[in-house]
Amino acid sequence: MSQTRYEHATTALLLVDPYNDFLSDGGIAWPRLKDVAEEVGLLDNLRAIHAAARAAGIRIFIVPHHQWEPSDYEGWRHINPTQQAIMKRHSFAKGTWGGEFHPDFVPREGDVVVQQHWGQSGFANTDLDMRLKQHGISHVVIIGLLANSCIESTGRFAMELGYHVTLVRDATAAYSHELMHAAHELNGPTYAHAILDTAALLDALPR
Amino acid sequence: MSQTRYEHATTALLLVDPYNDFLSDGGIAWPRLKDVAEEVGLLDNLRAIHAAARAAGIRIFIVPHHQWEPSDYEGWRHINPTQQAIMKRHSFAKGTWGGEFHPDFVPREGDVVVQQHWGQSGFANTDLDMRLKQHGISHVVIIGLLANSCIESTGRFAMELGYHVTLVRDATAAYSHELMHAAHELNGPTYAHAILDTAALLDALPR
Amino acid sequence: MSQTRYEHATTALLLVDPYNDFLSDGGIAWPRLKDVAEEVGLLDNLRAIHAAARAAGIRIFIVPHHQWEPSDYEGWRHINPTQQAIMKRHSFAKGTWGGEFHPDFVPREGDVVVQQHWGQSGFANTDLDMRLKQHGISHVVIIGLLANSCIESTGRFAMELGYHVTLVRDATAAYSHELMHAAHELNGPTYAHAILDTAALLDALPR
Amino acid sequence: MSQTRYEHATTALLLVDPYNDFLSDGGIAWPRLKDVAEEVGLLDNLRAIHAAARAAGIRIFIVPHHQWEPSDYEGWRHINPTQQAIMKRHSFAKGTWGGEFHPDFVPREGDVVVQQHWGQSGFANTDLDMRLKQHGISHVVIIGLLANSCIESTGRFAMELGYHVTLVRDATAAYSHELMHAAHELNGPTYAHAILDTAALLDALPR
């Protein structure tokens, strides 16, 4: 892969599912993520990229998973395995602390919070593609959770839609090392235009 | 996962990229696939499922990758890694034997050949979703190549679109065992509603 | 057009934009709609179809326009003429009476309220298609406002997506007779599978 | 509407359905179009815009309707009225003169011919959106046939997808004056960002 030039006017930071349930001690999914997250330095890397994007004038798009509510999936014919788990665990439940954004990533004026996704891809059944077009975005940098499900599906969809896709190895996490390896060494290289670590991304972003 | 009932009127067999370049001795990608393909019995399993689908009155949708032509990708801004490889290797080139369907899977009357996909998902930028709806399909069984790229992206998209998704472990292949493991043991269980082997699928299909 | 059979399990009633701003005396857009609405008997017809759908076990999907908020369209490059008007008039503003559903059409348990649309089509940038598939729907009956913009775009999109589309001449309204004529006599016949009046629809619905 | 600036790098000319059946004496649909087409000067205007786009370095996207084949629509559940007509008249039949592009609009090197559409919108079930993104396009100028069906649906979809949409009143035609009026005076103003005539467009294009 050649070196990508990220211009502030055409690059977006997609921050996927920055909920307390994923990112905070006490969150429903945090115990399953903790080992990998701490090893890669997830929180610090997310904070560093987030700050660098703001400083560079790169717009931040919050790409949130559907917040669970008791009536969800009522009458659905084909609830997928991840949704089955959410039904049991009530991850990202509306009105709970776990379903709030981590305090470091609460949207500010100028950030775009797109419609919530029901599955894995932030583009599927939401307004993300249109919102990106309305801001003239051609390049997406995708960070947040989980590396092999929502991040990967968002990346695969972005590629199909015609965007330039950047993954960041240590600004995401998954439930095991094997899943991280699959996301960044096995599958990412088939669809992503750039796979960086946080240091290299910070170096490549405009100032 | 509970046992799925496959009804012939609402189930489709999606046969992805059944080109000579993937499936035949002499094909461009065959040497890279051969070990895994022979180990799982790919060709025999594809033939068995194909025949069982026909016998059951399950409609077959051929989901073909774009056939390479010299002018492809001219002026594209974000050619992805797989497309870069295709540009070098000329896989599935139009007008060549490698770009023809394997003789055992040539479409017959009643089969649906959907528009060719440029990336990995058979749904992206094609008429596959609409064609499935026009035939009343709610369940897709996805077989063919490659397990971790086109099959997986087609499956991830199908799930987002609201279909019931079945993967078949030994009716696909990939360039390594590790990629097969990632497709069926790591990622498939997050989005697919059923992951079977050929024997179990044949058992579950209507007769 | 041949006579359509509407089965309760596969038919959905799409009720588009049933806001006070459109349907209630005092609503922002009501004065512009009132003449046509009263002439066709809009409110009574919506109520009759709504009740008949409930009685028949036909699921009701509420398809709401985006509720205006002060930060809307910030930084958008291509705000369309309808959106420009909304920015001036603050139609369907969040937190206002005009942005609430008309009391006769407030969702009940079992109704599906899909994501809000930013433009005209209830399918564009929302989860409507997926939600319909999750309920096994193949036929959509589209009623509500406005005949030539949201209803027509929702109908055009539904046709492209592979649904059977029914319009109901007197269960919608527009800002002039000419616009109603364009919707039902000029354009509807190019894409809709059935164009009925309320009496004929009630007759065709299952009991 | 404010004056639009069309930049050659971000503007595309979408030429919809430039088939002999629509545009040439002897074409299947030409007799129904002829009066309106001749009155607005359709052919001359299409030629002038086409030439001006080439001269300005604006890329031309050919957006073709599906070429009819005998097996089309086999087993489809919801064939729409326009498709019913095509089945009778065999418009744009593959392998016939009527299904060839009018000689003045045959694609040249650098033009993009997108996948054929089955319905009305050039975006539905095709690769048009992705192809536009791969060329960095944000503005589409939509010309060709028919004003109230394919042109209008392509325009409505383009708006929903986040593009800036320009219609050209006298670079399209329809089967009646009333249909032209509906397209440009009634519906266009609800979704299009600019509605021009050919002279004004030529004036606004870069040189």
PDB file of C-alpha atoms in Angstrom, chain B:
ATOM      1  CA  MET B   1     -28.700 -22.221  16.722  1.00  0.00           C
ATOM      2  CA  SER B   2     -31.974 -24.018  16.351  1.00  0.00           C
ATOM      3  CA  GLN B   3     -32.620 -26.284  13.400  1.00  0.00           C
ATOM      4  CA  THR B   4     -33.581 -24.284  10.294  1.00  0.00           C
ATOM      5  CA  ARG B   5     -36.413 -25.369   8.027  1.00  0.00           C
ATOM      6  CA  TYR B   6     -35.531 -24.674   4.405  1.00  0.00           C
ATOM      7  CA  GLU B   7     -38.627 -24.375   2.227  1.00  0.00           C
ATOM      8  CA  HIS B   8     -38.101 -24.603  -1.482  1.00  0.00           C
ATOM      9  CA  ALA B   9     -40.234 -21.553  -2.286  1.00  0.00           C
ATOM     10  CA  THR B  10     -38.392 -19.188   0.042  1.00  0.00           C
ATOM     11  CA  THR B  11     -34.827 -20.552  -0.063  1.00  0.00           C
ATOM     12  CA  ALA B  12     -32.207 -19.619  -2.646  1.00  0.00           C
ATOM     13  CA  LEU B  13     -28.854 -21.172  -3.337  1.00  0.00           C
ATOM     14  CA  LEU B  14     -26.311 -18.414  -3.964  1.00  0.00           C
ATOM     15  CA  LEU B  15     -23.416 -19.832  -5.947  1.00  0.00           C
ATOM     16  CA  VAL B  16     -20.649 -17.233  -5.777  1.00  0.00           C
ATOM     17  CA  ASP B  17     -17.934 -16.903  -8.438  1.00  0.00           C
ATOM     18  CA  PRO B  18     -18.048 -20.422  -9.907  1.00  0.00           C
ATOM     19  CA  TYR B  19     -15.382 -19.542 -12.483  1.00  0.00           C
ATOM     20  CA  ASN B  20     -12.756 -21.843 -13.960  1.00  0.00           C
ATOM     21  CA  ASP B  21     -10.118 -19.508 -12.538  1.00  0.00           C
ATOM     22  CA  PHE B  22     -11.265 -20.569  -9.085  1.00  0.00           C
ATOM     23  CA  LEU B  23     -12.531 -24.113  -9.587  1.00  0.00           C
ATOM     24  CA  SER B  24     -10.651 -25.772 -12.425  1.00  0.00           C
ATOM     25  CA  ASP B  25      -7.176 -27.208 -12.832  1.00  0.00           C
ATOM     26  CA  GLY B  26      -5.397 -24.577 -14.912  1.00  0.00           C
ATOM     27  CA  GLY B  27      -7.344 -21.688 -13.393  1.00  0.00           C
ATOM     28  CA  ILE B  28      -5.380 -18.637 -12.247  1.00  0.00           C
ATOM     29  CA  ALA B  29      -6.329 -18.937  -8.577  1.00  0.00           C
ATOM     30  CA  TRP B  30      -6.645 -22.725  -8.404  1.00  0.00           C
ATOM     31  CA  PRO B  31      -3.044 -23.394  -7.282  1.00  0.00           C
ATOM     32  CA  ARG B  32      -3.556 -21.178  -4.223  1.00  0.00           C
ATOM     33  CA  LEU B  33      -6.887 -22.842  -3.398  1.00  0.00           C
ATOM     34  CA  LYS B  34      -6.121 -26.422  -4.291  1.00  0.00           C
ATOM     35  CA  ASP B  35      -4.918 -27.718  -0.925  1.00  0.00           C
ATOM     36  CA  VAL B  36      -7.881 -26.480   1.045  1.00  0.00           C
ATOM     37  CA  ALA B  37     -10.325 -27.274  -1.757  1.00  0.00           C
ATOM     38  CA  GLU B  38      -9.226 -30.867  -2.073  1.00  0.00           C
ATOM     39  CA  GLU B  39      -9.098 -31.369   1.648  1.00  0.00           C
ATOM     40  CA  VAL B  40     -12.713 -30.295   2.179  1.00  0.00           C
ATOM     41  CA  GLY B  41     -13.926 -31.973  -1.019  1.00  0.00           C
ATOM     42  CA  LEU B  42     -15.039 -28.653  -2.488  1.00  0.00           C
ATOM     43  CA  LEU B  43     -15.997 -29.726  -6.005  1.00  0.00           C
ATOM     44  CA  ASP B  44     -17.943 -32.788  -4.899  1.00  0.00           C
ATOM     45  CA  ASN B  45     -19.760 -30.814  -2.244  1.00  0.00           C
ATOM     46  CA  LEU B  46     -20.665 -28.001  -4.625  1.00  0.00           C
ATOM     47  CA  ARG B  47     -21.989 -30.599  -7.087  1.00  0.00           C
ATOM     48  CA  ALA B  48     -23.987 -32.378  -4.408  1.00  0.00           C
ATOM     49  CA  ILE B  49     -25.620 -29.207  -3.085  1.00  0.00           C
ATOM     50  CA  HIS B  50     -26.254 -27.927  -6.597  1.00  0.00           C
ATOM     51  CA  ALA B  51     -27.978 -31.160  -7.564  1.00  0.00           C
ATOM     52  CA  ALA B  52     -29.964 -31.317  -4.341  1.00  0.00           C
ATOM     53  CA  ALA B  53     -31.150 -27.733  -4.793  1.00  0.00           C
ATOM     54  CA  ARG B  54     -32.332 -28.482  -8.342  1.00  0.00           C
ATOM     55  CA  ALA B  55     -34.067 -31.645  -7.176  1.00  0.00           C
ATOM     56  CA  ALA B  56     -35.804 -29.752  -4.377  1.00  0.00           C
ATOM     57  CA  GLY B  57     -36.984 -26.910  -6.623  1.00  0.00           C
ATOM     58  CA  ILE B  58     -34.738 -24.422  -4.823  1.00  0.00           C
ATOM     59  CA  ARG B  59     -33.802 -21.662  -7.243  1.00  0.00           C
ATOM     60  CA  ILE B  60     -30.113 -21.193  -8.040  1.00  0.00           C
ATOM     61  CA  PHE B  61     -28.709 -17.674  -8.213  1.00  0.00           C
ATOM     62  CA  ILE B  62     -25.299 -17.342  -9.852  1.00  0.00           C
ATOM     63  CA  VAL B  63     -23.480 -14.458  -8.156  1.00  0.00           C
ATOM     64  CA  PRO B  64     -20.495 -13.690 -10.386  1.00  0.00           C
ATOM     65  CA  HIS B  65     -17.511 -11.443  -9.838  1.00  0.00           C
ATOM     66  CA  HIS B  66     -16.883  -8.780 -12.440  1.00  0.00           C
ATOM     67  CA  GLN B  67     -15.078 -10.274 -15.420  1.00  0.00           C
ATOM     68  CA  TRP B  68     -11.830  -8.404 -15.827  1.00  0.00           C
ATOM     69  CA  GLU B  69     -11.378  -6.181 -18.891  1.00  0.00           C
ATOM     70  CA  PRO B  70      -8.356  -4.038 -19.808  1.00  0.00           C
ATOM     71  CA  SER B  71     -10.121  -0.723 -19.176  1.00  0.00           C
ATOM     72  CA  ASP B  72     -11.237  -1.725 -15.666  1.00  0.00           C
ATOM     73  CA  TYR B  73     -10.572   0.629 -12.788  1.00  0.00           C
ATOM     74  CA  GLU B  74      -9.480   3.408 -15.155  1.00  0.00           C
ATOM     75  CA  GLY B  75      -9.555   6.609 -13.171  1.00  0.00           C
ATOM     76  CA  TRP B  76     -10.702   4.952  -9.922  1.00  0.00           C
ATOM     77  CA  ARG B  77      -9.486   6.701  -6.827  1.00  0.00           C
ATOM     78  CA  HIS B  78      -9.572   3.889  -4.307  1.00  0.00           C
ATOM     79  CA  ILE B  79      -8.762   0.539  -5.884  1.00  0.00           C
ATOM     80  CA  ASN B  80      -8.770  -2.043  -3.106  1.00  0.00           C
ATOM     81  CA  PRO B  81      -6.052  -4.657  -2.521  1.00  0.00           C
ATOM     82  CA  THR B  82      -8.041  -7.501  -4.076  1.00  0.00           C
ATOM     83  CA  GLN B  83      -8.758  -5.386  -7.139  1.00  0.00           C
ATOM     84  CA  GLN B  84      -5.058  -4.492  -7.366  1.00  0.00           C
ATOM     85  CA  ALA B  85      -4.293  -8.213  -7.461  1.00  0.00           C
ATOM     86  CA  ILE B  86      -6.926  -8.806 -10.142  1.00  0.00           C
ATOM     87  CA  MET B  87      -5.378  -6.046 -12.247  1.00  0.00           C
ATOM     88  CA  LYS B  88      -2.070  -7.881 -12.137  1.00  0.00           C
ATOM     89  CA  ARG B  89      -3.334 -11.426 -12.567  1.00  0.00           C
ATOM     90  CA  HIS B  90      -6.323 -10.750 -14.855  1.00  0.00           C
ATOM     91  CA  SER B  91      -8.502 -13.159 -12.939  1.00  0.00           C
ATOM     92  CA  PHE B  92     -11.917 -13.969 -14.484  1.00  0.00           C
ATOM     93  CA  ALA B  93     -10.959 -12.132 -17.653  1.00  0.00           C
ATOM     94  CA  LYS B  94     -13.816 -11.624 -20.080  1.00  0.00           C
ATOM     95  CA  GLY B  95     -13.502 -13.761 -23.159  1.00  0.00           C
ATOM     96  CA  THR B  96     -11.088 -16.240 -21.573  1.00  0.00           C
ATOM     97  CA  TRP B  97     -11.632 -19.783 -20.352  1.00  0.00           C
ATOM     98  CA  GLY B  98     -10.772 -18.711 -16.808  1.00  0.00           C
ATOM     99  CA  GLY B  99     -13.606 -16.202 -16.904  1.00  0.00           C
ATOM    100  CA  GLU B 100     -16.150 -18.838 -17.922  1.00  0.00           C
ATOM    101  CA  PHE B 101     -18.247 -20.732 -15.424  1.00  0.00           C
ATOM    102  CA  HIS B 102     -16.983 -24.172 -14.464  1.00  0.00           C
ATOM    103  CA  PRO B 103     -18.798 -26.628 -16.783  1.00  0.00           C
ATOM    104  CA  ASP B 104     -20.698 -28.278 -13.922  1.00  0.00           C
ATOM    105  CA  PHE B 105     -22.282 -24.981 -12.876  1.00  0.00           C
ATOM    106  CA  VAL B 106     -23.235 -23.396 -16.175  1.00  0.00           C
ATOM    107  CA  PRO B 107     -26.639 -21.731 -15.688  1.00  0.00           C
ATOM    108  CA  ARG B 108     -29.721 -23.522 -16.965  1.00  0.00           C
ATOM    109  CA  GLU B 109     -33.170 -22.216 -17.720  1.00  0.00           C
ATOM    110  CA  GLY B 110     -34.717 -20.954 -14.511  1.00  0.00           C
ATOM    111  CA  ASP B 111     -31.415 -20.094 -12.858  1.00  0.00           C
ATOM    112  CA  VAL B 112     -30.894 -16.408 -12.172  1.00  0.00           C
ATOM    113  CA  VAL B 113     -27.574 -14.843 -13.133  1.00  0.00           C
ATOM    114  CA  VAL B 114     -27.321 -11.571 -11.249  1.00  0.00           C
ATOM    115  CA  GLN B 115     -25.206  -8.559 -12.098  1.00  0.00           C
ATOM    116  CA  GLN B 116     -21.484  -8.897 -11.548  1.00  0.00           C
ATOM    117  CA  HIS B 117     -19.996  -7.524  -8.348  1.00  0.00           C
ATOM    118  CA  TRP B 118     -16.902  -5.301  -8.329  1.00  0.00           C
ATOM    119  CA  GLY B 119     -15.826  -5.954  -4.753  1.00  0.00           C
ATOM    120  CA  GLN B 120     -16.606  -8.815  -2.425  1.00  0.00           C
ATOM    121  CA  SER B 121     -20.302  -8.717  -1.639  1.00  0.00           C
ATOM    122  CA  GLY B 122     -22.661 -10.132  -4.200  1.00  0.00           C
ATOM    123  CA  PHE B 123     -25.224  -7.601  -2.987  1.00  0.00           C
ATOM    124  CA  ALA B 124     -23.097  -4.475  -3.352  1.00  0.00           C
ATOM    125  CA  ASN B 125     -23.827  -2.485  -6.515  1.00  0.00           C
ATOM    126  CA  THR B 126     -25.865  -5.317  -8.055  1.00  0.00           C
ATOM    127  CA  ASP B 127     -29.460  -6.426  -8.465  1.00  0.00           C
ATOM    128  CA  LEU B 128     -29.191  -9.441  -6.135  1.00  0.00           C
ATOM    129  CA  ASP B 129     -31.451  -8.120  -3.365  1.00  0.00           C
ATOM    130  CA  MET B 130     -34.209  -7.119  -5.790  1.00  0.00           C
ATOM    131  CA  ARG B 131     -33.990 -10.373  -7.714  1.00  0.00           C
ATOM    132  CA  LEU B 132     -34.314 -12.354  -4.486  1.00  0.00           C
ATOM    133  CA  LYS B 133     -37.357 -10.313  -3.489  1.00  0.00           C
ATOM    134  CA  GLN B 134     -38.965 -10.828  -6.880  1.00  0.00           C
ATOM    135  CA  HIS B 135     -38.753 -14.558  -6.200  1.00  0.00           C
ATOM    136  CA  GLY B 136     -40.011 -14.341  -2.625  1.00  0.00           C
ATOM    137  CA  ILE B 137     -36.747 -15.505  -1.066  1.00  0.00           C
ATOM    138  CA  SER B 138     -36.116 -15.089   2.672  1.00  0.00           C
ATOM    139  CA  HIS B 139     -33.350 -17.692   3.206  1.00  0.00           C
ATOM    140  CA  VAL B 140     -29.995 -17.756   1.404  1.00  0.00           C
ATOM    141  CA  VAL B 141     -27.502 -20.610   1.406  1.00  0.00           C
ATOM    142  CA  ILE B 142     -24.172 -19.180   0.270  1.00  0.00           C
ATOM    143  CA  ILE B 143     -21.562 -21.424  -1.335  1.00  0.00           C
ATOM    144  CA  GLY B 144     -18.587 -20.940  -3.644  1.00  0.00           C
ATOM    145  CA  LEU B 145     -15.470 -18.793  -3.325  1.00  0.00           C
ATOM    146  CA  LEU B 146     -13.667 -17.365  -1.274  1.00  0.00           C
ATOM    147  CA  ALA B 147     -14.735 -18.187   2.250  1.00  0.00           C
ATOM    148  CA  ASN B 148     -13.312 -15.067   3.889  1.00  0.00           C
ATOM    149  CA  SER B 149     -13.841 -12.492   1.159  1.00  0.00           C
ATOM    150  CA  CYS B 150     -16.780 -12.826  -1.267  1.00  0.00           C
ATOM    151  CA  ILE B 151     -18.685 -15.459   0.710  1.00  0.00           C
ATOM    152  CA  GLU B 152     -18.230 -13.642   3.998  1.00  0.00           C
ATOM    153  CA  SER B 153     -19.098 -10.205   2.619  1.00  0.00           C
ATOM    154  CA  THR B 154     -22.140 -11.609   0.822  1.00  0.00           C
ATOM    155  CA  GLY B 155     -23.198 -13.198   4.095  1.00  0.00           C
ATOM    156  CA  ARG B 156     -22.612 -10.073   6.154  1.00  0.00           C
ATOM    157  CA  PHE B 157     -24.624  -8.003   3.679  1.00  0.00           C
ATOM    158  CA  ALA B 158     -27.416 -10.594   3.525  1.00  0.00           C
ATOM    159  CA  MET B 159     -27.763 -10.475   7.298  1.00  0.00           C
ATOM    160  CA  GLU B 160     -27.958  -6.657   7.295  1.00  0.00           C
ATOM    161  CA  LEU B 161     -30.571  -6.770   4.546  1.00  0.00           C
ATOM    162  CA  GLY B 162     -32.805  -9.000   6.669  1.00  0.00           C
ATOM    163  CA  TYR B 163     -32.196 -12.430   5.151  1.00  0.00           C
ATOM    164  CA  HIS B 164     -31.632 -15.692   6.985  1.00  0.00           C
ATOM    165  CA  VAL B 165     -28.020 -16.672   6.199  1.00  0.00           C
ATOM    166  CA  THR B 166     -26.564 -20.172   5.968  1.00  0.00           C
ATOM    167  CA  LEU B 167     -22.856 -20.867   5.444  1.00  0.00           C
ATOM    168  CA  VAL B 168     -21.529 -24.276   4.459  1.00  0.00           C
ATOM    169  CA  ARG B 169     -18.073 -25.018   5.843  1.00  0.00           C
ATOM    170  CA  ASP B 170     -16.970 -27.506   3.205  1.00  0.00           C
ATOM    171  CA  ALA B 171     -18.669 -25.977   0.172  1.00  0.00           C
ATOM    172  CA  THR B 172     -16.183 -23.132   0.010  1.00  0.00           C
ATOM    173  CA  ALA B 173     -12.432 -22.726   0.223  1.00  0.00           C
ATOM    174  CA  ALA B 174      -9.769 -20.131   0.950  1.00  0.00           C
ATOM    175  CA  TYR B 175      -6.050 -19.627   0.502  1.00  0.00           C
ATOM    176  CA  SER B 176      -5.174 -21.148   3.907  1.00  0.00           C
ATOM    177  CA  HIS B 177      -6.594 -23.150   6.775  1.00  0.00           C
ATOM    178  CA  GLU B 178      -6.300 -20.104   8.956  1.00  0.00           C
ATOM    179  CA  LEU B 179      -8.597 -18.147   6.636  1.00  0.00           C
ATOM    180  CA  MET B 180     -11.135 -20.982   6.691  1.00  0.00           C
ATOM    181  CA  HIS B 181     -10.996 -21.040  10.477  1.00  0.00           C
ATOM    182  CA  ALA B 182     -11.508 -17.270  10.624  1.00  0.00           C
ATOM    183  CA  ALA B 183     -14.495 -17.471   8.288  1.00  0.00           C
ATOM    184  CA  HIS B 184     -16.346 -20.285  10.004  1.00  0.00           C
ATOM    185  CA  GLU B 185     -15.225 -20.368  13.620  1.00  0.00           C
ATOM    186  CA  LEU B 186     -14.452 -16.710  14.333  1.00  0.00           C
ATOM    187  CA  ASN B 187     -16.581 -14.423  12.152  1.00  0.00           C
ATOM    188  CA  GLY B 188     -19.391 -16.565  10.775  1.00  0.00           C
ATOM    189  CA  PRO B 189     -20.835 -17.181  14.268  1.00  0.00           C
ATOM    190  CA  THR B 190     -21.314 -13.406  14.721  1.00  0.00           C
ATOM    191  CA  TYR B 191     -23.617 -12.904  11.722  1.00  0.00           C
ATOM    192  CA  ALA B 192     -24.745 -16.208  10.188  1.00  0.00           C
ATOM    193  CA  HIS B 193     -27.944 -17.891  11.324  1.00  0.00           C
ATOM    194  CA  ALA B 194     -26.659 -21.366  10.479  1.00  0.00           C
ATOM    195  CA  ILE B 195     -23.223 -22.829   9.729  1.00  0.00           C
ATOM    196  CA  LEU B 196     -23.423 -26.377   8.476  1.00  0.00           C
ATOM    197  CA  ASP B 197     -21.370 -28.885   6.602  1.00  0.00           C
ATOM    198  CA  THR B 198     -22.602 -30.314   3.321  1.00  0.00           C
ATOM    199  CA  ALA B 199     -23.954 -33.510   4.833  1.00  0.00           C
ATOM    200  CA  ALA B 200     -26.073 -31.621   7.347  1.00  0.00           C
ATOM    201  CA  LEU B 201     -27.321 -29.210   4.688  1.00  0.00           C
ATOM    202  CA  LEU B 202     -28.344 -32.036   2.358  1.00  0.00           C
ATOM    203  CA  ASP B 203     -30.175 -33.573   5.267  1.00  0.00           C
ATOM    204  CA  ALA B 204     -32.015 -30.345   5.993  1.00  0.00           C
ATOM    205  CA  LEU B 205     -33.044 -29.500   2.419  1.00  0.00           C
ATOM    206  CA  PRO B 206     -36.548 -30.475   1.309  1.00  0.00           C
ATOM    207  CA  ARG B 207     -36.819 -33.384  -1.120  1.00  0.00           C
TER     208      ARG B 207
END
